[in-house]
Amino acid sequence: MAELLKGKPVADAMKADLVERVSALKAKGITPKLGIIRVGARPDDLYYEGGAKKTCDAIGLAYQVFEYPEDISQEDFERAVTAVGANKEIHGILMFSPLPKSLDEKKIRSLIPVEKDVDGLTLGSAGKVFADDPTGFPPCTPTACMEILKYYNIPLKGKRVTVVGRSLVVGKPVAMLLMREHATITICHSRTENLPAVCREADILVAAIGRAKMLTADYVKQGQIVIDVGINPDPDRPGKYCGDVAFDAVEPIVEKITPVPGGVGSVTTMVLCKQTVMACEMQNE
Ligand code: NAP
């Protein structure tokens, strides 16, 4: 049986650290604050927003939601995002996407100041992550993977890691963060040949694909550590979620594995809060 790398103890340890850091900032008269920009009221956005607010409350972080109608014009929304970016009371910004098709998301995202981009989705942040500049924030999910690996003392230096997925949100940044820790990385995608064999070569396998239970027993070997980033509707259990890894088939083979749910996903909102606290600290140095 594999050891389960659960997210909750990781988030709890991060919380304890953040409570202290928020208190230290408040003692200096500074209240760290997250600005949440939302257009419309999509259920997925509201669900994530609810989780983020709860986590903010738990560590004493303030937040403000900036909500706009779905028919907002490009010009008005650009003005609004620029104003939130310039607001000195807001230290970190989360902007939900995708935005309605009538809005130029790339242009609007570029209006978020890099130092406040705690969701790590601007090109400026991506550049900093690529350049190993610690003042740039990676997206929350790759950072959550790193927090899990760190919490469970999983060695990375010199280890072979296969990342399946090359998105800007997960695959590419997690590869950069792992390389920062001196792992040797292979990035795979939909055109990779012999994917099962490439996955089996790894000491650590990171699945960020978006295909329910795609990585079966053929893709893993004994002694491996598996980080499953996927969150997919479970085709076998309506109303439930599952990862990109076929957990029931893989768990008996590998050494350690993150469950879904209860793994990477349960650390991401804590990372959002951590990056907001870091942003506030850096803006007040
Ligand atoms: P994405 O943008 O759709 O990227 C998926 C990646 O997987 C692409 O690079 C794609 O390759 C690759 N891929 C697709 N089918 C493949 C196949 N058959 N073989 C090999 N590679 C394949 O997805 P994403 O935003 O990175 O998200 C990935 C997963 O993580 C999703 O399940 C998502 O729900 C989940 N997620 C979880 C969290 C969390 O907090 N845990 C946060 C964000 C996302 P190509 O580039 O060649 O198309």
mmCIF file of C-alpha atoms and ligand atoms in Angstrom:
data_model
loop_
_atom_site.group_PDB
_atom_site.id
_atom_site.type_symbol
_atom_site.label_atom_id
_atom_site.label_comp_id
_atom_site.label_asym_id
_atom_site.label_seq_id
_atom_site.Cartn_x
_atom_site.Cartn_y
_atom_site.Cartn_z
ATOM 1 C CA MET A 1 0.000 0.000 0.000
ATOM 2 C CA ALA A 2 1.310 3.422 -0.934
ATOM 3 C CA GLU A 3 1.709 6.235 1.580
ATOM 4 C CA LEU A 4 -0.961 8.855 0.896
ATOM 5 C CA LEU A 5 0.453 12.353 0.478
ATOM 6 C CA LYS A 6 -2.579 14.161 1.833
ATOM 7 C CA GLY A 7 -2.941 17.897 1.326
ATOM 8 C CA LYS A 8 -4.575 18.802 4.634
ATOM 9 C CA PRO A 9 -1.506 18.434 6.892
ATOM 10 C CA VAL A 10 0.450 20.506 4.363
ATOM 11 C CA ALA A 11 -2.177 23.264 4.360
ATOM 12 C CA ASP A 12 -2.385 23.151 8.180
ATOM 13 C CA ALA A 13 1.391 23.618 8.531
ATOM 14 C CA MET A 14 1.312 26.506 6.043
ATOM 15 C CA LYS A 15 -1.601 28.035 7.933
ATOM 16 C CA ALA A 16 0.294 28.031 11.246
ATOM 17 C CA ASP A 17 3.201 29.887 9.598
ATOM 18 C CA LEU A 18 0.914 32.378 7.841
ATOM 19 C CA VAL A 19 -1.066 33.227 10.986
ATOM 20 C CA GLU A 20 2.206 34.367 12.563
ATOM 21 C CA ARG A 21 3.291 36.349 9.514
ATOM 22 C CA VAL A 22 -0.095 38.083 9.235
ATOM 23 C CA SER A 23 0.050 38.987 12.960
ATOM 24 C CA ALA A 24 3.545 40.432 12.506
ATOM 25 C CA LEU A 25 2.306 42.600 9.614
ATOM 26 C CA LYS A 26 -0.752 43.735 11.580
ATOM 27 C CA ALA A 27 1.500 44.671 14.531
ATOM 28 C CA LYS A 28 3.189 47.103 12.118
ATOM 29 C CA GLY A 29 -0.205 48.531 11.134
ATOM 30 C CA ILE A 30 -0.370 46.673 7.797
ATOM 31 C CA THR A 31 -3.329 44.445 6.907
ATOM 32 C CA PRO A 32 -2.550 42.147 3.980
ATOM 33 C CA LYS A 33 -5.458 42.091 1.562
ATOM 34 C CA LEU A 34 -6.457 39.982 -1.427
ATOM 35 C CA GLY A 35 -8.503 41.585 -4.217
ATOM 36 C CA ILE A 36 -10.772 39.142 -6.044
ATOM 37 C CA ILE A 37 -11.895 40.262 -9.507
ATOM 38 C CA ARG A 38 -14.891 38.403 -10.871
ATOM 39 C CA VAL A 39 -17.003 38.989 -13.977
ATOM 40 C CA GLY A 40 -20.428 37.391 -13.709
ATOM 41 C CA ALA A 41 -21.176 34.581 -11.262
ATOM 42 C CA ARG A 42 -20.109 31.223 -12.715
ATOM 43 C CA PRO A 43 -20.641 28.405 -10.183
ATOM 44 C CA ASP A 44 -16.984 27.242 -10.489
ATOM 45 C CA ASP A 45 -15.718 30.763 -9.741
ATOM 46 C CA LEU A 46 -18.088 31.152 -6.794
ATOM 47 C CA TYR A 47 -17.002 27.787 -5.409
ATOM 48 C CA TYR A 48 -13.293 28.679 -5.590
ATOM 49 C CA GLU A 49 -14.021 32.166 -4.231
ATOM 50 C CA GLY A 50 -15.840 30.648 -1.237
ATOM 51 C CA GLY A 51 -12.829 28.429 -0.479
ATOM 52 C CA ALA A 52 -10.425 31.354 -0.843
ATOM 53 C CA LYS A 53 -12.490 33.552 1.508
ATOM 54 C CA LYS A 54 -12.637 30.776 4.103
ATOM 55 C CA THR A 55 -8.872 30.324 3.969
ATOM 56 C CA CYS A 56 -8.321 34.098 4.192
ATOM 57 C CA ASP A 57 -10.551 34.200 7.294
ATOM 58 C CA ALA A 58 -8.620 31.328 8.863
ATOM 59 C CA ILE A 59 -5.308 33.179 8.674
ATOM 60 C CA GLY A 60 -6.584 36.715 9.272
ATOM 61 C CA LEU A 61 -6.090 37.929 5.701
ATOM 62 C CA ALA A 62 -8.503 40.624 4.494
ATOM 63 C CA TYR A 63 -10.188 40.377 1.101
ATOM 64 C CA GLN A 64 -12.420 42.423 -1.157
ATOM 65 C CA VAL A 65 -14.465 41.123 -4.058
ATOM 66 C CA PHE A 66 -14.735 43.343 -7.145
ATOM 67 C CA GLU A 67 -17.678 42.005 -9.112
ATOM 68 C CA TYR A 68 -18.612 43.180 -12.613
ATOM 69 C CA PRO A 69 -21.515 42.384 -14.965
ATOM 70 C CA GLU A 70 -20.884 39.998 -17.841
ATOM 71 C CA ASP A 71 -21.685 42.723 -20.373
ATOM 72 C CA ILE A 72 -19.022 45.129 -19.080
ATOM 73 C CA SER A 73 -17.172 46.830 -21.950
ATOM 74 C CA GLN A 74 -13.477 46.274 -22.598
ATOM 75 C CA GLU A 75 -12.774 49.931 -21.825
ATOM 76 C CA ASP A 76 -14.676 49.963 -18.523
ATOM 77 C CA PHE A 77 -13.140 46.680 -17.400
ATOM 78 C CA GLU A 78 -9.620 47.844 -18.262
ATOM 79 C CA ARG A 79 -10.259 50.943 -16.143
ATOM 80 C CA ALA A 80 -11.591 48.836 -13.281
ATOM 81 C CA VAL A 81 -8.670 46.370 -13.283
ATOM 82 C CA THR A 82 -6.160 49.225 -13.477
ATOM 83 C CA ALA A 83 -7.818 50.841 -10.439
ATOM 84 C CA VAL A 84 -7.680 47.604 -8.408
ATOM 85 C CA GLY A 85 -4.027 47.237 -9.430
ATOM 86 C CA ALA A 86 -3.245 50.758 -8.230
ATOM 87 C CA ASN A 87 -5.173 50.372 -4.949
ATOM 88 C CA LYS A 88 -2.498 50.534 -2.213
ATOM 89 C CA GLU A 89 -4.677 48.559 0.211
ATOM 90 C CA ILE A 90 -4.717 45.536 -2.124
ATOM 91 C CA HIS A 91 -1.510 43.499 -2.061
ATOM 92 C CA GLY A 92 -2.520 40.514 -4.171
ATOM 93 C CA ILE A 93 -5.033 40.011 -6.996
ATOM 94 C CA LEU A 94 -6.953 36.935 -8.112
ATOM 95 C CA MET A 95 -8.846 37.426 -11.372
ATOM 96 C CA PHE A 96 -11.139 34.613 -12.446
ATOM 97 C CA SER A 97 -10.897 33.302 -15.969
ATOM 98 C CA PRO A 98 -11.971 32.621 -18.600
ATOM 99 C CA LEU A 99 -13.452 36.084 -19.019
ATOM 100 C CA PRO A 100 -16.489 36.511 -21.308
ATOM 101 C CA LYS A 101 -15.498 36.220 -24.974
ATOM 102 C CA SER A 102 -16.278 39.912 -25.561
ATOM 103 C CA LEU A 103 -13.236 40.828 -23.424
ATOM 104 C CA ASP A 104 -9.583 40.678 -24.479
ATOM 105 C CA GLU A 105 -8.304 38.567 -21.600
ATOM 106 C CA LYS A 106 -4.622 38.745 -22.556
ATOM 107 C CA LYS A 107 -4.678 42.534 -22.594
ATOM 108 C CA ILE A 108 -6.637 42.773 -19.344
ATOM 109 C CA ARG A 109 -4.414 40.310 -17.527
ATOM 110 C CA SER A 110 -1.377 42.375 -18.513
ATOM 111 C CA LEU A 111 -2.849 45.257 -16.479
ATOM 112 C CA ILE A 112 -2.345 43.349 -13.212
ATOM 113 C CA PRO A 113 0.935 44.555 -11.675
ATOM 114 C CA VAL A 114 3.420 41.665 -11.509
ATOM 115 C CA GLU A 115 4.110 42.330 -7.818
ATOM 116 C CA LYS A 116 0.393 41.781 -7.093
ATOM 117 C CA ASP A 117 -0.072 38.798 -9.436
ATOM 118 C CA VAL A 118 -0.400 36.212 -6.655
ATOM 119 C CA ASP A 119 -2.240 33.854 -9.012
ATOM 120 C CA GLY A 120 0.851 33.833 -11.244
ATOM 121 C CA LEU A 121 -0.954 34.038 -14.567
ATOM 122 C CA THR A 122 0.575 37.142 -16.179
ATOM 123 C CA LEU A 123 3.383 36.809 -18.707
ATOM 124 C CA GLY A 124 5.523 38.932 -16.370
ATOM 125 C CA SER A 125 5.129 36.319 -13.631
ATOM 126 C CA ALA A 126 5.839 33.486 -16.066
ATOM 127 C CA GLY A 127 9.037 35.256 -17.118
ATOM 128 C CA LYS A 128 10.175 35.606 -13.527
ATOM 129 C CA VAL A 129 9.445 31.946 -12.816
ATOM 130 C CA PHE A 130 11.381 30.987 -15.945
ATOM 131 C CA ALA A 131 14.287 33.204 -14.826
ATOM 132 C CA ASP A 132 14.293 31.761 -11.259
ATOM 133 C CA ASP A 133 13.489 35.241 -9.919
ATOM 134 C CA PRO A 134 11.904 34.646 -6.491
ATOM 135 C CA THR A 135 9.937 37.929 -6.664
ATOM 136 C CA GLY A 136 7.680 36.363 -9.319
ATOM 137 C CA PHE A 137 4.761 34.194 -8.267
ATOM 138 C CA PRO A 138 4.105 30.872 -10.013
ATOM 139 C CA PRO A 139 0.472 29.808 -10.451
ATOM 140 C CA CYS A 140 -0.933 28.331 -7.224
ATOM 141 C CA THR A 141 -1.220 24.698 -8.357
ATOM 142 C CA PRO A 142 2.462 24.129 -9.230
ATOM 143 C CA THR A 143 3.425 25.790 -5.959
ATOM 144 C CA ALA A 144 0.997 23.466 -4.148
ATOM 145 C CA CYS A 145 2.819 20.472 -5.689
ATOM 146 C CA MET A 146 6.125 21.854 -4.410
ATOM 147 C CA GLU A 147 4.688 22.482 -0.928
ATOM 148 C CA ILE A 148 3.541 18.842 -0.777
ATOM 149 C CA LEU A 149 6.946 17.521 -1.871
ATOM 150 C CA LYS A 150 8.677 19.769 0.687
ATOM 151 C CA TYR A 151 6.328 18.876 3.563
ATOM 152 C CA TYR A 152 6.793 15.137 3.012
ATOM 153 C CA ASN A 153 10.602 15.536 2.695
ATOM 154 C CA ILE A 154 10.738 14.032 -0.771
ATOM 155 C CA PRO A 155 14.236 14.523 -2.182
ATOM 156 C CA LEU A 156 14.364 16.220 -5.579
ATOM 157 C CA LYS A 157 18.048 16.886 -6.189
ATOM 158 C CA GLY A 158 19.246 14.725 -9.072
ATOM 159 C CA LYS A 159 15.925 12.833 -9.256
ATOM 160 C CA ARG A 160 14.236 12.079 -12.574
ATOM 161 C CA VAL A 161 10.812 13.706 -12.807
ATOM 162 C CA THR A 162 8.329 13.187 -15.618
ATOM 163 C CA VAL A 163 5.653 15.874 -15.929
ATOM 164 C CA VAL A 164 2.716 14.930 -18.157
ATOM 165 C CA GLY A 165 1.136 18.184 -19.392
ATOM 166 C CA ARG A 166 2.713 21.380 -20.718
ATOM 167 C CA SER A 167 0.139 24.063 -19.888
ATOM 168 C CA LEU A 168 1.172 27.510 -18.694
ATOM 169 C CA VAL A 169 -0.929 26.987 -15.568
ATOM 170 C CA VAL A 170 0.512 23.667 -14.392
ATOM 171 C CA GLY A 171 2.892 21.633 -16.578
ATOM 172 C CA LYS A 172 5.474 24.246 -17.571
ATOM 173 C CA PRO A 173 5.725 26.122 -14.257
ATOM 174 C CA VAL A 174 5.892 22.933 -12.168
ATOM 175 C CA ALA A 175 8.748 21.766 -14.402
ATOM 176 C CA MET A 176 10.578 25.064 -13.784
ATOM 177 C CA LEU A 177 10.061 24.858 -10.014
ATOM 178 C CA LEU A 178 11.276 21.253 -9.918
ATOM 179 C CA MET A 179 14.332 22.179 -11.968
ATOM 180 C CA ARG A 180 15.033 24.990 -9.470
ATOM 181 C CA GLU A 181 15.361 22.177 -6.905
ATOM 182 C CA HIS A 182 17.869 20.398 -9.182
ATOM 183 C CA ALA A 183 15.589 17.645 -10.441
ATOM 184 C CA THR A 184 16.063 16.375 -14.002
ATOM 185 C CA ILE A 185 12.842 16.964 -15.891
ATOM 186 C CA THR A 186 11.078 15.349 -18.838
ATOM 187 C CA ILE A 187 7.959 17.204 -20.012
ATOM 188 C CA CYS A 188 5.412 15.111 -21.923
ATOM 189 C CA HIS A 189 2.286 16.063 -23.863
ATOM 190 C CA SER A 190 -0.270 14.674 -26.287
ATOM 191 C CA ARG A 191 2.335 14.034 -29.019
ATOM 192 C CA THR A 192 4.848 12.232 -26.782
ATOM 193 C CA GLU A 193 5.749 8.800 -28.101
ATOM 194 C CA ASN A 194 5.879 5.776 -25.786
ATOM 195 C CA LEU A 195 4.339 7.757 -22.931
ATOM 196 C CA PRO A 196 3.987 4.753 -20.563
ATOM 197 C CA ALA A 197 7.712 3.970 -20.891
ATOM 198 C CA VAL A 198 8.712 7.629 -20.347
ATOM 199 C CA CYS A 199 6.519 7.763 -17.245
ATOM 200 C CA ARG A 200 7.952 4.513 -15.893
ATOM 201 C CA GLU A 201 11.502 5.914 -16.100
ATOM 202 C CA ALA A 202 10.724 8.595 -13.527
ATOM 203 C CA ASP A 203 11.410 8.651 -9.799
ATOM 204 C CA ILE A 204 8.581 11.178 -9.485
ATOM 205 C CA LEU A 205 5.605 11.345 -11.847
ATOM 206 C CA VAL A 206 3.471 14.508 -12.057
ATOM 207 C CA ALA A 207 0.144 14.119 -13.878
ATOM 208 C CA ALA A 208 -1.419 17.383 -15.150
ATOM 209 C CA ILE A 209 -3.435 16.204 -18.114
ATOM 210 C CA GLY A 210 -7.150 16.703 -17.524
ATOM 211 C CA ARG A 211 -8.124 13.122 -18.502
ATOM 212 C CA ALA A 212 -9.850 11.034 -15.888
ATOM 213 C CA LYS A 213 -7.819 7.994 -14.744
ATOM 214 C CA MET A 214 -5.619 8.068 -17.889
ATOM 215 C CA LEU A 215 -2.403 6.951 -16.193
ATOM 216 C CA THR A 216 -2.980 3.273 -15.457
ATOM 217 C CA ALA A 217 -0.690 0.595 -13.979
ATOM 218 C CA ASP A 218 1.335 0.535 -17.244
ATOM 219 C CA TYR A 219 2.608 4.059 -16.582
ATOM 220 C CA VAL A 220 4.148 3.460 -13.158
ATOM 221 C CA LYS A 221 6.713 1.306 -11.384
ATOM 222 C CA GLN A 222 7.486 0.280 -7.828
ATOM 223 C CA GLY A 223 9.116 2.919 -5.638
ATOM 224 C CA GLN A 224 7.677 5.851 -7.582
ATOM 225 C CA ILE A 225 6.149 8.986 -6.121
ATOM 226 C CA VAL A 226 3.034 10.175 -7.926
ATOM 227 C CA ILE A 227 1.628 13.702 -7.772
ATOM 228 C CA ASP A 228 -1.836 13.756 -9.347
ATOM 229 C CA VAL A 229 -2.897 17.300 -10.254
ATOM 230 C CA GLY A 230 -5.974 16.269 -12.230
ATOM 231 C CA ILE A 231 -9.483 17.185 -11.145
ATOM 232 C CA ASN A 232 -12.019 15.482 -13.418
ATOM 233 C CA PRO A 233 -15.618 14.332 -13.116
ATOM 234 C CA ASP A 234 -15.380 10.652 -12.167
ATOM 235 C CA PRO A 235 -16.893 8.613 -15.026
ATOM 236 C CA ASP A 236 -17.587 5.699 -12.633
ATOM 237 C CA ARG A 237 -19.097 7.698 -9.761
ATOM 238 C CA PRO A 238 -21.475 10.453 -10.907
ATOM 239 C CA GLY A 239 -21.124 13.655 -8.880
ATOM 240 C CA LYS A 240 -17.617 12.741 -7.634
ATOM 241 C CA TYR A 241 -14.172 13.813 -8.790
ATOM 242 C CA CYS A 242 -11.103 11.821 -9.712
ATOM 243 C CA GLY A 243 -7.546 12.493 -10.815
ATOM 244 C CA ASP A 244 -5.616 11.854 -14.014
ATOM 245 C CA VAL A 245 -4.205 8.714 -12.387
ATOM 246 C CA ALA A 246 -6.189 5.472 -12.111
ATOM 247 C CA PHE A 247 -5.776 5.474 -8.342
ATOM 248 C CA ASP A 248 -7.099 1.969 -7.608
ATOM 249 C CA ALA A 249 -4.716 0.371 -10.128
ATOM 250 C CA VAL A 250 -1.674 2.538 -9.378
ATOM 251 C CA GLU A 251 -1.775 2.885 -5.594
ATOM 252 C CA PRO A 252 -0.813 -0.773 -4.878
ATOM 253 C CA ILE A 253 2.309 -0.400 -7.065
ATOM 254 C CA VAL A 254 3.860 2.970 -6.194
ATOM 255 C CA GLU A 255 5.509 4.160 -2.961
ATOM 256 C CA LYS A 256 3.641 7.430 -2.381
ATOM 257 C CA ILE A 257 0.693 9.098 -4.100
ATOM 258 C CA THR A 258 -1.507 12.178 -3.672
ATOM 259 C CA PRO A 259 -5.217 11.319 -3.431
ATOM 260 C CA VAL A 260 -7.932 13.101 -5.449
ATOM 261 C CA PRO A 261 -9.760 14.753 -3.826
ATOM 262 C CA GLY A 262 -7.720 15.625 -0.734
ATOM 263 C CA GLY A 263 -4.322 16.072 -2.382
ATOM 264 C CA VAL A 264 -2.964 18.951 -4.476
ATOM 265 C CA GLY A 265 -6.338 20.697 -4.718
ATOM 266 C CA SER A 266 -6.611 21.076 -0.948
ATOM 267 C CA VAL A 267 -3.384 23.107 -0.825
ATOM 268 C CA THR A 268 -4.026 25.606 -3.647
ATOM 269 C CA THR A 269 -6.090 28.218 -1.781
ATOM 270 C CA MET A 270 -3.537 28.190 1.054
ATOM 271 C CA VAL A 271 -0.856 28.897 -1.578
ATOM 272 C CA LEU A 272 -2.960 31.816 -2.873
ATOM 273 C CA CYS A 273 -3.031 33.234 0.660
ATOM 274 C CA LYS A 274 0.684 32.557 1.202
ATOM 275 C CA GLN A 275 1.574 34.390 -2.000
ATOM 276 C CA THR A 276 -0.643 37.323 -0.930
ATOM 277 C CA VAL A 277 1.180 37.510 2.411
ATOM 278 C CA MET A 278 4.540 37.330 0.571
ATOM 279 C CA ALA A 279 3.397 40.094 -1.805
ATOM 280 C CA CYS A 280 2.399 42.273 1.158
ATOM 281 C CA GLU A 281 5.743 41.635 2.871
ATOM 282 C CA MET A 282 7.668 42.518 -0.306
ATOM 283 C CA GLN A 283 5.586 45.665 -0.908
ATOM 284 C CA ASN A 284 6.379 46.830 2.614
ATOM 285 C CA GLU A 285 10.108 46.044 2.781
HETATM 286 P P1 NAP B 1 -4.695 21.803 -20.071
HETATM 287 O O1 NAP B 1 -4.381 23.244 -20.251
HETATM 288 O O2 NAP B 1 -5.844 21.222 -20.806
HETATM 289 O O3 NAP B 1 -3.388 20.977 -20.440
HETATM 290 C C1 NAP B 1 -3.409 19.586 -20.482
HETATM 291 C C2 NAP B 1 -2.056 19.068 -20.917
HETATM 292 O O4 NAP B 1 -2.142 17.641 -20.961
HETATM 293 C C3 NAP B 1 -1.641 19.542 -22.316
HETATM 294 O O5 NAP B 1 -0.282 19.908 -22.314
HETATM 295 C C4 NAP B 1 -1.892 18.327 -23.190
HETATM 296 O O6 NAP B 1 -0.975 18.169 -24.262
HETATM 297 C C5 NAP B 1 -1.679 17.195 -22.217
HETATM 298 N N1 NAP B 1 -2.425 16.028 -22.660
HETATM 299 C C6 NAP B 1 -3.741 15.950 -23.001
HETATM 300 N N2 NAP B 1 -4.052 14.708 -23.418
HETATM 301 C C7 NAP B 1 -2.907 13.991 -23.346
HETATM 302 C C8 NAP B 1 -2.582 12.644 -23.652
HETATM 303 N N3 NAP B 1 -3.501 11.776 -24.113
HETATM 304 N N4 NAP B 1 -1.310 12.242 -23.464
HETATM 305 C C9 NAP B 1 -0.378 13.096 -23.004
HETATM 306 N N5 NAP B 1 -0.628 14.384 -22.686
HETATM 307 C C10 NAP B 1 -1.880 14.828 -22.871
HETATM 308 O O7 NAP B 1 -4.929 21.440 -18.531
HETATM 309 P P2 NAP B 1 -4.349 22.153 -17.206
HETATM 310 O O8 NAP B 1 -5.024 23.461 -16.982
HETATM 311 O O9 NAP B 1 -2.866 22.073 -17.212
HETATM 312 O O10 NAP B 1 -4.923 21.150 -16.093
HETATM 313 C C11 NAP B 1 -4.519 19.810 -16.055
HETATM 314 C C12 NAP B 1 -5.345 19.087 -15.006
HETATM 315 O O11 NAP B 1 -5.097 19.678 -13.734
HETATM 316 C C13 NAP B 1 -6.863 19.180 -15.202
HETATM 317 O O12 NAP B 1 -7.439 17.966 -14.728
HETATM 318 C C14 NAP B 1 -7.283 20.304 -14.282
HETATM 319 O O13 NAP B 1 -8.620 20.169 -13.844
HETATM 320 C C15 NAP B 1 -6.327 20.090 -13.155
HETATM 321 N N6 NAP B 1 -6.070 21.291 -12.354
HETATM 322 C C16 NAP B 1 -6.020 21.100 -11.026
HETATM 323 C C17 NAP B 1 -5.767 22.171 -10.194
HETATM 324 C C18 NAP B 1 -5.654 21.910 -8.708
HETATM 325 O O14 NAP B 1 -5.734 22.816 -7.920
HETATM 326 N N7 NAP B 1 -5.421 20.645 -8.318
HETATM 327 C C19 NAP B 1 -5.588 23.442 -10.718
HETATM 328 C C20 NAP B 1 -5.580 23.607 -12.108
HETATM 329 C C21 NAP B 1 -5.824 22.503 -12.920
HETATM 330 P P3 NAP B 1 -0.915 19.192 -25.515
HETATM 331 O O15 NAP B 1 -0.214 20.402 -25.000
HETATM 332 O O16 NAP B 1 -0.121 18.452 -26.516
HETATM 333 O O17 NAP B 1 -2.332 19.451 -25.915
#
